[in-house]
mmCIF file of C-alpha atoms in Angstrom:
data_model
loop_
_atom_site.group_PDB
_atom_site.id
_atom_site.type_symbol
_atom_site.label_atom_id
_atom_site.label_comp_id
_atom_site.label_asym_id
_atom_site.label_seq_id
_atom_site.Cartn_x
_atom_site.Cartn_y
_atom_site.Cartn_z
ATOM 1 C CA UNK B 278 -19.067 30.704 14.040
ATOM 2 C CA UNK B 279 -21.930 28.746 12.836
ATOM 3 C CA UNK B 280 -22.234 30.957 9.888
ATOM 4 C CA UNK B 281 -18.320 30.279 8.912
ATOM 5 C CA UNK B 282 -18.633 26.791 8.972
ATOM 6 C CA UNK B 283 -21.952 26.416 6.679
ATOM 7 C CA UNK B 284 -19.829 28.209 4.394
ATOM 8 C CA UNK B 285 -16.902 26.500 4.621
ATOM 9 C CA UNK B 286 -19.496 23.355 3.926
ATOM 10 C CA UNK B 287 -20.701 24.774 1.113
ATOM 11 C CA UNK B 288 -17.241 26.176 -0.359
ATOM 12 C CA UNK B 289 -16.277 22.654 -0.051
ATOM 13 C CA UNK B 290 -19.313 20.758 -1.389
ATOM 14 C CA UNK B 291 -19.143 23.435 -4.543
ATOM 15 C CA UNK B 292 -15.407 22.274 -5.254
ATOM 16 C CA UNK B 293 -15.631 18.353 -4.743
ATOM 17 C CA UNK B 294 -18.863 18.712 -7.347
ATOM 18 C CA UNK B 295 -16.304 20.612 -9.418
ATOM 19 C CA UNK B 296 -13.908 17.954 -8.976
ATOM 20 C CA UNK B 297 -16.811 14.993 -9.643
ATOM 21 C CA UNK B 298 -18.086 16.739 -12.777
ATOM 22 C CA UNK B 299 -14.558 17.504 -14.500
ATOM 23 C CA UNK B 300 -13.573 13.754 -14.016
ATOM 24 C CA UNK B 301 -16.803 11.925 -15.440
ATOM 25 C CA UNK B 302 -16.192 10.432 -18.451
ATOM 26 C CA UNK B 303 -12.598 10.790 -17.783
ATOM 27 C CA UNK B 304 -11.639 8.182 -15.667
ATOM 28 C CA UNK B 305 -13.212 4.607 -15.429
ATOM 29 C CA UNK B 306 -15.420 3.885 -12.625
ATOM 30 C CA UNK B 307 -14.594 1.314 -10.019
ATOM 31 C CA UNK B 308 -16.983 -1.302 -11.263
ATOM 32 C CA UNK B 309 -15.273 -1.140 -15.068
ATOM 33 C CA UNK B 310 -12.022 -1.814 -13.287
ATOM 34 C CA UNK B 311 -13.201 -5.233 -11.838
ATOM 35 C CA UNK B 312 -11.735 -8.638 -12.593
ATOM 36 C CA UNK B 313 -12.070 -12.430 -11.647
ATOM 37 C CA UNK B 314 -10.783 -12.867 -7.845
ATOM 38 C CA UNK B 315 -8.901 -15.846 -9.397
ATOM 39 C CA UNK B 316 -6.784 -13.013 -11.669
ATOM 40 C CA UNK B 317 -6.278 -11.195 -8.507
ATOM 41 C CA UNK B 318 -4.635 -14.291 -6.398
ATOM 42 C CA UNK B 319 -2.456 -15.093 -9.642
ATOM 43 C CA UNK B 320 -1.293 -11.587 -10.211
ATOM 44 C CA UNK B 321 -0.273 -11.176 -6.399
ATOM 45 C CA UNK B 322 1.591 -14.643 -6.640
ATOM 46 C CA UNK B 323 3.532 -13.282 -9.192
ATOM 47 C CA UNK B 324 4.254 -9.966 -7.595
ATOM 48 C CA UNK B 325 5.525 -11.694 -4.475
ATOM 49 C CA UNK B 326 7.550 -13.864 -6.221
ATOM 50 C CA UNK B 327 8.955 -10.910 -8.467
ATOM 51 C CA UNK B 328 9.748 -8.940 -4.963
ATOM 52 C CA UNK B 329 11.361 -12.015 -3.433
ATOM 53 C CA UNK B 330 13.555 -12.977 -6.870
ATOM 54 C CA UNK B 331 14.410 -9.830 -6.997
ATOM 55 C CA UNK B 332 16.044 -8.899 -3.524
ATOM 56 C CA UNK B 333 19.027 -10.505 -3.658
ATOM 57 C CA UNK B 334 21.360 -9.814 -4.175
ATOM 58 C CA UNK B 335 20.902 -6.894 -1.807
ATOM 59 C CA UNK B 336 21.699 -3.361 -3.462
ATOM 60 C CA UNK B 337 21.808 -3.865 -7.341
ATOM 61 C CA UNK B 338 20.019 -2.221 -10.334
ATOM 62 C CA UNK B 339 16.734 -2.713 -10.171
ATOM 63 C CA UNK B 340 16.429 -4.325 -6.738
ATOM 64 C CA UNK B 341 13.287 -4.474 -4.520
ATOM 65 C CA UNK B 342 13.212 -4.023 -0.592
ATOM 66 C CA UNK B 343 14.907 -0.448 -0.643
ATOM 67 C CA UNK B 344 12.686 0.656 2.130
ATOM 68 C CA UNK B 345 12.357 -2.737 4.023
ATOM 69 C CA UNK B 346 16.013 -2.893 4.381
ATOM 70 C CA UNK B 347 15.577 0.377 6.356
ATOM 71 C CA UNK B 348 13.699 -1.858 8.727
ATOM 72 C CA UNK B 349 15.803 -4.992 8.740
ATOM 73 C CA UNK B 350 19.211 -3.794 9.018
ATOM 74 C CA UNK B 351 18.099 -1.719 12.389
ATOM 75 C CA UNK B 352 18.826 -3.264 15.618
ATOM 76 C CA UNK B 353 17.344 -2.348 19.345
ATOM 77 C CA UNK B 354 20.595 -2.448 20.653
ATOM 78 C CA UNK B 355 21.359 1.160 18.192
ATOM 79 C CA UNK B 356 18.121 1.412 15.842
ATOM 80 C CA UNK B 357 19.233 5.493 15.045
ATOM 81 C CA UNK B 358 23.231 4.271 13.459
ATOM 82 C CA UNK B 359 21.448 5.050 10.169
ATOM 83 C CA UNK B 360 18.943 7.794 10.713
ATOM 84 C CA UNK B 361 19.694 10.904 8.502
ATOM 85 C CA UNK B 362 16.848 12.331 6.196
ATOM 86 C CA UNK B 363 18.681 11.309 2.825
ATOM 87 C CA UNK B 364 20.321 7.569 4.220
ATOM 88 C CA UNK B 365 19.138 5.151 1.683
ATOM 89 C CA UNK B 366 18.772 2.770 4.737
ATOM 90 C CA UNK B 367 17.670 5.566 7.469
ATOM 91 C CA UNK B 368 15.246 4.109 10.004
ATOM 92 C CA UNK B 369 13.228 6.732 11.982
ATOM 93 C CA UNK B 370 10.172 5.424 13.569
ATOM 94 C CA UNK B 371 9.652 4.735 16.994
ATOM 95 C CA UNK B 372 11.572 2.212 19.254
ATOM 96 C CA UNK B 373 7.899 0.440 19.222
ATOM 97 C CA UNK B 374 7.313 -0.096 15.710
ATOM 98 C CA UNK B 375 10.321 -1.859 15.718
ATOM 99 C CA UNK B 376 9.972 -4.297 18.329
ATOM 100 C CA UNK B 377 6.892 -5.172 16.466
ATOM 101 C CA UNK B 378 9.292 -6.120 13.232
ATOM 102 C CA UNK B 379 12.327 -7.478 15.706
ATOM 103 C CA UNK B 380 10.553 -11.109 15.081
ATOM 104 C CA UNK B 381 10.804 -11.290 11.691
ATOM 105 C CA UNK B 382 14.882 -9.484 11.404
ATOM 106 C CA UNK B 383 15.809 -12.463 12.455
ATOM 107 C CA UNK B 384 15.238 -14.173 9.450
ATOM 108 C CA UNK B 385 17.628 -14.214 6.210
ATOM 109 C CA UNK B 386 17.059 -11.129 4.207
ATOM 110 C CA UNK B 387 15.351 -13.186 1.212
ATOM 111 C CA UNK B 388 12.786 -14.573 3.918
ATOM 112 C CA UNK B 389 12.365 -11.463 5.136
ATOM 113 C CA UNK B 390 11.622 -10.183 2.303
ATOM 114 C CA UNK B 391 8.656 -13.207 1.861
ATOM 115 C CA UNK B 392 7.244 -12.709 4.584
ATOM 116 C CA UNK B 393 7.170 -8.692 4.995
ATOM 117 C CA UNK B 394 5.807 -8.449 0.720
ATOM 118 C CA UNK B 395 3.014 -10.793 1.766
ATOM 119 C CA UNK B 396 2.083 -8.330 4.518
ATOM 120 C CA UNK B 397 1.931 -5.824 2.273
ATOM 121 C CA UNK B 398 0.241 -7.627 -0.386
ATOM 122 C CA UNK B 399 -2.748 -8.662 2.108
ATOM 123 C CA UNK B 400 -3.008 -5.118 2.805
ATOM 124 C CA UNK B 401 -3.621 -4.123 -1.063
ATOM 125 C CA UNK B 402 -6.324 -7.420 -0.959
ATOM 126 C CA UNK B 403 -8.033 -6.229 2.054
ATOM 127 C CA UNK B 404 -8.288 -2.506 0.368
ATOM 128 C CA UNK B 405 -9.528 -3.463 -2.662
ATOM 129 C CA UNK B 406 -11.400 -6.884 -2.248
ATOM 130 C CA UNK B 407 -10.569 -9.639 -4.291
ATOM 131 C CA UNK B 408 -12.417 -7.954 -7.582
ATOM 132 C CA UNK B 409 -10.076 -4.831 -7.634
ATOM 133 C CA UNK B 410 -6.904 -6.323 -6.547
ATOM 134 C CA UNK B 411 -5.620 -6.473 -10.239
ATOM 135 C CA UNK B 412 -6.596 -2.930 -10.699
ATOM 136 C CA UNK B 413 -5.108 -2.014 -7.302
ATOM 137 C CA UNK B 414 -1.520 -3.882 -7.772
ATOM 138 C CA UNK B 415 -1.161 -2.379 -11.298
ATOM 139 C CA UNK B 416 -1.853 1.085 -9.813
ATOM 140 C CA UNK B 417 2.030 2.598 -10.409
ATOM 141 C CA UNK B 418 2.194 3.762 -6.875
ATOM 142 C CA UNK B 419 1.226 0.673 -5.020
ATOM 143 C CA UNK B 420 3.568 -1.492 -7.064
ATOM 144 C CA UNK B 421 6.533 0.809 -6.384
ATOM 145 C CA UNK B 422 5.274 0.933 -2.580
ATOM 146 C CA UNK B 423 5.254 -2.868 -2.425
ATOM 147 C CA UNK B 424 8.326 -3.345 -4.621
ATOM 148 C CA UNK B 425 9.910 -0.868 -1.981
ATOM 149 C CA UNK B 426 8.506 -2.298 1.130
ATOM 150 C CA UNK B 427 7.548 1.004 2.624
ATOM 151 C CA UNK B 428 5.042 0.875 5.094
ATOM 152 C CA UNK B 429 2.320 3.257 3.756
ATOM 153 C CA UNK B 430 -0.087 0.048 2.788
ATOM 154 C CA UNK B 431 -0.022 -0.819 6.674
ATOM 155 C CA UNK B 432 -0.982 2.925 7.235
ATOM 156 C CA UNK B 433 -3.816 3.225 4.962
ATOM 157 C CA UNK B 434 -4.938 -0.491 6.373
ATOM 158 C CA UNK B 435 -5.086 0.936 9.765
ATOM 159 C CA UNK B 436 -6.573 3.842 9.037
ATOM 160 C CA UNK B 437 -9.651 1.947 7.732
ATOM 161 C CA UNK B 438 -9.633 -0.123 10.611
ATOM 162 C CA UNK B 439 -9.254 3.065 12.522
ATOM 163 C CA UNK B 440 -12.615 3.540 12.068
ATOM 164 C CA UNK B 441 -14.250 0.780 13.878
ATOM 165 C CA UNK B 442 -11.090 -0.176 16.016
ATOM 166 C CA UNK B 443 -9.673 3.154 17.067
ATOM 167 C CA UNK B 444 -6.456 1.233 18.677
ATOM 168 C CA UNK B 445 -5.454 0.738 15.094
ATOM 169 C CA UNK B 446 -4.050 4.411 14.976
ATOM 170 C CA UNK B 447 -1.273 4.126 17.614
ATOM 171 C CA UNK B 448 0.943 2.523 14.296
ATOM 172 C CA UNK B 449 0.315 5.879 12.438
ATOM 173 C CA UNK B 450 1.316 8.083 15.491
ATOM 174 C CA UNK B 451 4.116 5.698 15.831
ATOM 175 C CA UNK B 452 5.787 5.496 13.175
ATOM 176 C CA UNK B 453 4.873 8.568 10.335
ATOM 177 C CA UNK B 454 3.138 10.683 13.261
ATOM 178 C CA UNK B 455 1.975 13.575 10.883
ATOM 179 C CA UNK B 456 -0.543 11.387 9.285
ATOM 180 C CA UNK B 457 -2.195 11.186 12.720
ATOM 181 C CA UNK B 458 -4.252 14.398 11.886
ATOM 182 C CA UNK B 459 -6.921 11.791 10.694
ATOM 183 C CA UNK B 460 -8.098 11.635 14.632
ATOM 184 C CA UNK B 461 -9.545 15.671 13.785
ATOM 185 C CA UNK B 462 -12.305 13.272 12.243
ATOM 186 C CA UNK B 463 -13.127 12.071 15.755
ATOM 187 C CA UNK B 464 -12.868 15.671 17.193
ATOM 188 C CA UNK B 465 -14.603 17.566 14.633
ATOM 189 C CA UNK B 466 -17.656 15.031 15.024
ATOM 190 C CA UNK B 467 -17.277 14.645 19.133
ATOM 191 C CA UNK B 468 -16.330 10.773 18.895
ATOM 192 C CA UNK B 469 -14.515 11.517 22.211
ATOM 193 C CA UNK B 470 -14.436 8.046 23.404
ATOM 194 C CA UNK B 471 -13.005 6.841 19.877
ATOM 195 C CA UNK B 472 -10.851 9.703 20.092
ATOM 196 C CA UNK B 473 -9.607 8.435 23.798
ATOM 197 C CA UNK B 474 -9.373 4.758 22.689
ATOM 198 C CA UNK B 475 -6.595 5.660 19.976
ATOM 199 C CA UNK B 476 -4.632 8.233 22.021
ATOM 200 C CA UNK B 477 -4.822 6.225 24.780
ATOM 201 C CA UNK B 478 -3.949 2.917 22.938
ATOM 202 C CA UNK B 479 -0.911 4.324 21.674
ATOM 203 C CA UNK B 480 0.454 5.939 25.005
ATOM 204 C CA UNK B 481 0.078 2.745 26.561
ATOM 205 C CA UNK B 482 2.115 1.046 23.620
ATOM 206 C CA UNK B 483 4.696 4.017 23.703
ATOM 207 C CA UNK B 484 4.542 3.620 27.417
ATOM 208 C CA UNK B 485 5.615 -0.381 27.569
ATOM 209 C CA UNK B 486 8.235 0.181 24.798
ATOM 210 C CA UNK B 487 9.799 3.310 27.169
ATOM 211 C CA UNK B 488 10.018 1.472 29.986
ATOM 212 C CA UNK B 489 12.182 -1.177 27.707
ATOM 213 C CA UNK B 490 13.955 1.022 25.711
ATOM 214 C CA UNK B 491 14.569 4.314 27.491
ATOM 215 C CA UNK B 492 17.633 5.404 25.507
ATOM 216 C CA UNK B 493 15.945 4.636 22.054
ATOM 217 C CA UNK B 494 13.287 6.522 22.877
ATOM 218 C CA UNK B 495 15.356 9.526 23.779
ATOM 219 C CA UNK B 496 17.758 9.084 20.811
ATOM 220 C CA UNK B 497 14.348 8.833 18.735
ATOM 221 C CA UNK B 498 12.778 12.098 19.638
ATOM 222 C CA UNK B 499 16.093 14.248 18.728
ATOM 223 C CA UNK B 500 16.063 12.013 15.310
ATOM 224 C CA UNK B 501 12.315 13.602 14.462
ATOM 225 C CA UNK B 502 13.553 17.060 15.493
ATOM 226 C CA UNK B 503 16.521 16.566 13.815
ATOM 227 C CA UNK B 504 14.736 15.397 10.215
ATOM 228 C CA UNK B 505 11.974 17.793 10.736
ATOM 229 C CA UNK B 506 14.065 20.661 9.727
ATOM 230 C CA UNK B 507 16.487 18.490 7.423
ATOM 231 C CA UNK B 508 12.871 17.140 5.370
ATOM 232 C CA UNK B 509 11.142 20.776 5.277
ATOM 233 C CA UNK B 510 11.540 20.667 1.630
ATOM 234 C CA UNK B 511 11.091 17.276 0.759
ATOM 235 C CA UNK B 512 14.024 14.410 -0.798
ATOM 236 C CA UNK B 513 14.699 13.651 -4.153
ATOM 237 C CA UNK B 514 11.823 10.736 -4.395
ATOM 238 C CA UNK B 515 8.874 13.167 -2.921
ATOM 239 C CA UNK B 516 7.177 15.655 -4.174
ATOM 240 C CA UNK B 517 8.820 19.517 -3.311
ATOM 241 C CA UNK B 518 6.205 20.759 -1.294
ATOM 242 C CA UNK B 519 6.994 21.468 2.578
ATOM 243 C CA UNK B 520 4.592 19.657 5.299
ATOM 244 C CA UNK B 521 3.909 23.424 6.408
ATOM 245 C CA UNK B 522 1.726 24.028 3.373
ATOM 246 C CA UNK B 523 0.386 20.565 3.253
ATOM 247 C CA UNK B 524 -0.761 20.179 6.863
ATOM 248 C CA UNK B 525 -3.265 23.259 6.272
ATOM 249 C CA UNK B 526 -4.504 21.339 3.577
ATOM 250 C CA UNK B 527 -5.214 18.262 5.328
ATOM 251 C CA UNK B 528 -7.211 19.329 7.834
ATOM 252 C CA UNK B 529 -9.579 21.597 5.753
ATOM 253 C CA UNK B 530 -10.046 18.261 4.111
ATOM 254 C CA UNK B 531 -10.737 16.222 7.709
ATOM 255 C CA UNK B 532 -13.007 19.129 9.008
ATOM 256 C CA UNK B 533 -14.711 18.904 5.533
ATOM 257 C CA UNK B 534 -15.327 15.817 5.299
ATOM 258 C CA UNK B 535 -16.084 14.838 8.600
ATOM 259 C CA UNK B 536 -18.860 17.088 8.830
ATOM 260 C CA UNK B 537 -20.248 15.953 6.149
ATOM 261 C CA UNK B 538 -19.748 12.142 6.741
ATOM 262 C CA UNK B 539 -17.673 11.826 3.942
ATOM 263 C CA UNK B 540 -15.311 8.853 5.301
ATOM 264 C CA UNK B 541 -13.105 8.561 2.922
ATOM 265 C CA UNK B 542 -11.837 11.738 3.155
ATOM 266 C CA UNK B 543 -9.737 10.630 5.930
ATOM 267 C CA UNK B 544 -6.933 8.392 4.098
ATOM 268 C CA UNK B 545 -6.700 10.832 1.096
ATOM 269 C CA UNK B 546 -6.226 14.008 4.460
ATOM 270 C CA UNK B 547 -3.679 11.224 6.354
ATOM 271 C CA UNK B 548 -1.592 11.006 2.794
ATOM 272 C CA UNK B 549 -1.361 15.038 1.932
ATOM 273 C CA UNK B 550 0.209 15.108 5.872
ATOM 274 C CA UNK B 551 2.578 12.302 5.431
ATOM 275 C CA UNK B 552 6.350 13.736 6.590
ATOM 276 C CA UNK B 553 7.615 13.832 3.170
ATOM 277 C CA UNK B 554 4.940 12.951 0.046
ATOM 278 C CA UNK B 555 6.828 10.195 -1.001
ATOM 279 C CA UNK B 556 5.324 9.750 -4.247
ATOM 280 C CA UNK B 557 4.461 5.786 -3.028
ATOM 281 C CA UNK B 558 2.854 7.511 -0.416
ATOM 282 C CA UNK B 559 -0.046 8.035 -3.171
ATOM 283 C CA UNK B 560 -0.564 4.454 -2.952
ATOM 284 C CA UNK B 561 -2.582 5.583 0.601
ATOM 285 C CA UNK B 562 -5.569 6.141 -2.118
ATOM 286 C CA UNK B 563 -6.239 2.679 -2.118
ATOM 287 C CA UNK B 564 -8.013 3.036 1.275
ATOM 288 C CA UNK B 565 -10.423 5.324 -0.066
ATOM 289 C CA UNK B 566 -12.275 2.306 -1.595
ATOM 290 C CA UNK B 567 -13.277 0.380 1.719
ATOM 291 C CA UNK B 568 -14.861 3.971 2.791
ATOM 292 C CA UNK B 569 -17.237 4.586 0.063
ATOM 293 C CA UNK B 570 -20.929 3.430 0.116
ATOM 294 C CA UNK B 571 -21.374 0.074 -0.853
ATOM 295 C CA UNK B 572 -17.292 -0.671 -0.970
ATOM 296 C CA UNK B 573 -17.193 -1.165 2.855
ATOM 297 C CA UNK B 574 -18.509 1.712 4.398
ATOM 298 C CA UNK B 575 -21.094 -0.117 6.388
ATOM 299 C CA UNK B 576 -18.626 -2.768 7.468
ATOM 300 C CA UNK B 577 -15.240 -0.688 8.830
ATOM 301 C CA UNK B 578 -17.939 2.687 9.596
ATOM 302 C CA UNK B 579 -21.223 1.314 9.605
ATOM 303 C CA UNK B 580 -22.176 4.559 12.064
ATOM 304 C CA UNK B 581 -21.149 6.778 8.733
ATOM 305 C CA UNK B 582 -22.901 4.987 6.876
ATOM 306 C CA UNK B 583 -25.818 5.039 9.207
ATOM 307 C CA UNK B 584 -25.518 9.157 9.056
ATOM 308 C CA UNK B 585 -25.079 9.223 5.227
ATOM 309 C CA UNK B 586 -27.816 11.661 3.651
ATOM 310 C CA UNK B 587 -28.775 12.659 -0.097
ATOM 311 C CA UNK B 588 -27.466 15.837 1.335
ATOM 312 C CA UNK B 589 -24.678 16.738 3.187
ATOM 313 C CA UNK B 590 -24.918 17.974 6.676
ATOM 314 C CA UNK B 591 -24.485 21.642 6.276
ATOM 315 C CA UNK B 592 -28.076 21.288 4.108
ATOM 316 C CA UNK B 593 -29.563 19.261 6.937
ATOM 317 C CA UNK B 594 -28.440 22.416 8.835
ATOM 318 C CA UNK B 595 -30.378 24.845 7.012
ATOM 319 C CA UNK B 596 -33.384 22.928 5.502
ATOM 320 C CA UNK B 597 -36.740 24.677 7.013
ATOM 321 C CA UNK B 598 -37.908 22.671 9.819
ATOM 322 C CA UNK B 599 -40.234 20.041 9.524
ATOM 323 C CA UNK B 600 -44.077 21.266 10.764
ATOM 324 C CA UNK B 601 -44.434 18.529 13.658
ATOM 325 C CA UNK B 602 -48.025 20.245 14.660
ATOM 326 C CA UNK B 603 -50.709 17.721 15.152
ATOM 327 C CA UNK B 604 -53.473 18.761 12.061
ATOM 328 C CA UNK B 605 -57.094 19.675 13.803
ATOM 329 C CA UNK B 606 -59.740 17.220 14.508
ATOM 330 C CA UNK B 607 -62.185 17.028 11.536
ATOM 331 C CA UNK B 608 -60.024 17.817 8.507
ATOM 332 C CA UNK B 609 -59.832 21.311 9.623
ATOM 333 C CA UNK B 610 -56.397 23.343 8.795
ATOM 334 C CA UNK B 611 -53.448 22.812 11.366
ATOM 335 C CA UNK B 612 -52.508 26.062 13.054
ATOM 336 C CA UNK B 613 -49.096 26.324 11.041
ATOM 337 C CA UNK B 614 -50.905 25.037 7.423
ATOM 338 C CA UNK B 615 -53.117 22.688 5.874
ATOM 339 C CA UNK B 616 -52.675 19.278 7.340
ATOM 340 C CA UNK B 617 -50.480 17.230 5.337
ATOM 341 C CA UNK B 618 -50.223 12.991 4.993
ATOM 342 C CA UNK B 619 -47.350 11.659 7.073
ATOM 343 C CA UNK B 620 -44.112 11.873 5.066
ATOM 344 C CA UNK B 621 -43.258 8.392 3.965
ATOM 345 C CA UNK B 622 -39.957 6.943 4.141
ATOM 346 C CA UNK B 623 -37.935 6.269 1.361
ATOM 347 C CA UNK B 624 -34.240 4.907 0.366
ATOM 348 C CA UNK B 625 -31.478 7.483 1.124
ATOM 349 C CA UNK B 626 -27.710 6.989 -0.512
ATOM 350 C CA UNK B 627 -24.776 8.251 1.818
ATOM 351 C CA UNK B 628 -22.867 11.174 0.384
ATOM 352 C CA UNK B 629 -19.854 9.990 -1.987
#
């Protein structure tokens, strides 16, 4: 078994170098991208504004909130009326997730519509920082996410957060629920009690909402078995490839990269298993910044960061042991080799 995994470590570390050596030069790194925070703030002003203009009237050419209406026309009282795969206005998530949005449904839809793109806007600023935001809103897929209102921002947000707050997960499992294969990373690398905080987290959440809404809940759990076999093979705005051959995917990339504390394979694992890969759904990239060395690594996983090596841990694995023998008295030879000075420490980068 041991042997099987060191080579699934190595199949994988041989591939991402692959990967990391056909895109340089290719694409720009993260640093070129940069701009003044100030650039940032203004372009997000004018984004919300743009997504607020532009809602209303609800339903015309060119009009933002398709996905948040999905949200705001759904009521506790029936939240499945409109629940089919294909309804432009379908909402099926959990009874929970929307009690958290009840709040804010009871404003106009053009307030709404303020208040909900701001959300989502913070999310892109807390992803990027205020030095990538630009780069990050003018990334196609995050401005049709945010001129959409889907939720997939909040996702990748959490996920991040995920890592230091494991409660944070209960809004994946409630509301996309494939995406939730991100917790292997806690499995694969024995986090148990992280592991127990964000199943737990969200079975108390589910449990609260049940007790409130016992119907929903019932009506909700036919809806997912219901669109499970109706989304098999996608909609017309996701890519055609079934969750069956995805969800394979996604965890080779978890068990990959949590054994070799590679953090930010998490988000990119969470967005290959969302239900359907809305192409939006790419904007769950974004998160992938926070998670790399020196971008927020130490901050949201400082205990990944702590781990990170010049080598990944299937080479830690199989380097020789270190000779730990005391050397003779004298300056005479050790009994496993000439004595040796102490190794000194010096400055290790966590794996990218």
């Amino acid at each position: 078994m041991t042997s099987a995994l060191l080579a699934f470590d190595r199949a994988g570390d041989r591939l991402f170098d692959s990967l990391r050596r056909a895109a340089a030069g290719r694409l720009p790194s993260l640093s070129a991208l940069e701009t003044p925070a100030w650039l940032g703030l203004a372009v997000a002003i004018a984004a919300w504004a743009a997504m607020v203009l532009f809602s209303e009237p609800w339903g015309r050419l060119w009009g933002t909130g398709q996905d948040a209406r999905c949200y705001y026309q759904a009521t506790l009282a029936d939240p499945y009326l409109h629940s089919d795969w294909n309804d432009p206005i379908a909402y099926v998530y959990s009874p929970a997730f929307l009690q958290l949005v009840t709040p804010l449904t009871a404003l106009p839809w053009q307030a709404f519509m303020a208040a909900w793109t701001a959300l989502l806007l913070a999310a892109v600023r807390f992803l990027t920082g205020p030095r990538l935001l630009v780069a990050g809103l003018l990334f196609p897929f995050t401005a049709m996410e945010v001129a959409g209102g889907n939720i997939s921002l909040l996702l990748a947000a959490a996920i991040v957060l995920g890592f230091r707050w494991p409660a944070a997960w209960s809004i994946v499992l409630l509301t996309k629920i494939t995406p939730g294969v991100g917790l292997l990373w806690f499995a694969v690398r024995r986090e148990w009690r992280a592991l127990a905080i964000a199943l737990g987290a969200t079975a108390v959440i589910a449990a609260g909402s049940f007790v409130l809404l016992p119907d929903q809940w019932r009506t909700w759990v036919e809806v997912v078995a219901r669109n499970v076999a109706a989304g098999k093979n996608g909609t017309w705005a996701s890519l055609p490839i079934p969750l069956l051959v995805r969800l394979p995917l996604a965890v080779a990339i978890i068990v990959w990269g949590a054994r070799t504390d590679r953090a930010w394979t998490v988000p990119l694992a969470s967005m290959v298993a969302l239900p359907a890969f809305w192409y939006g759904g790419l904007s769950m990239l974004l998160a992938v910044i926070p998670l790399l060395p020196g971008r927020g690594l130490e901050r949201y996983a400082p205990a990944v960061a702590a781990a990170g090596r010049p080598r990944t841990r299937s080479a830690m694995i199989t380097a020789p042991a270190r000779n730990t023998a005391a050397p003779a008295q004298n300056g005479a030879a050790a009994p496993n080799g000439p004595a040796s000075a102490p190794p000194t420490a010096g400055p290790t980068t966590p794996a990218a």
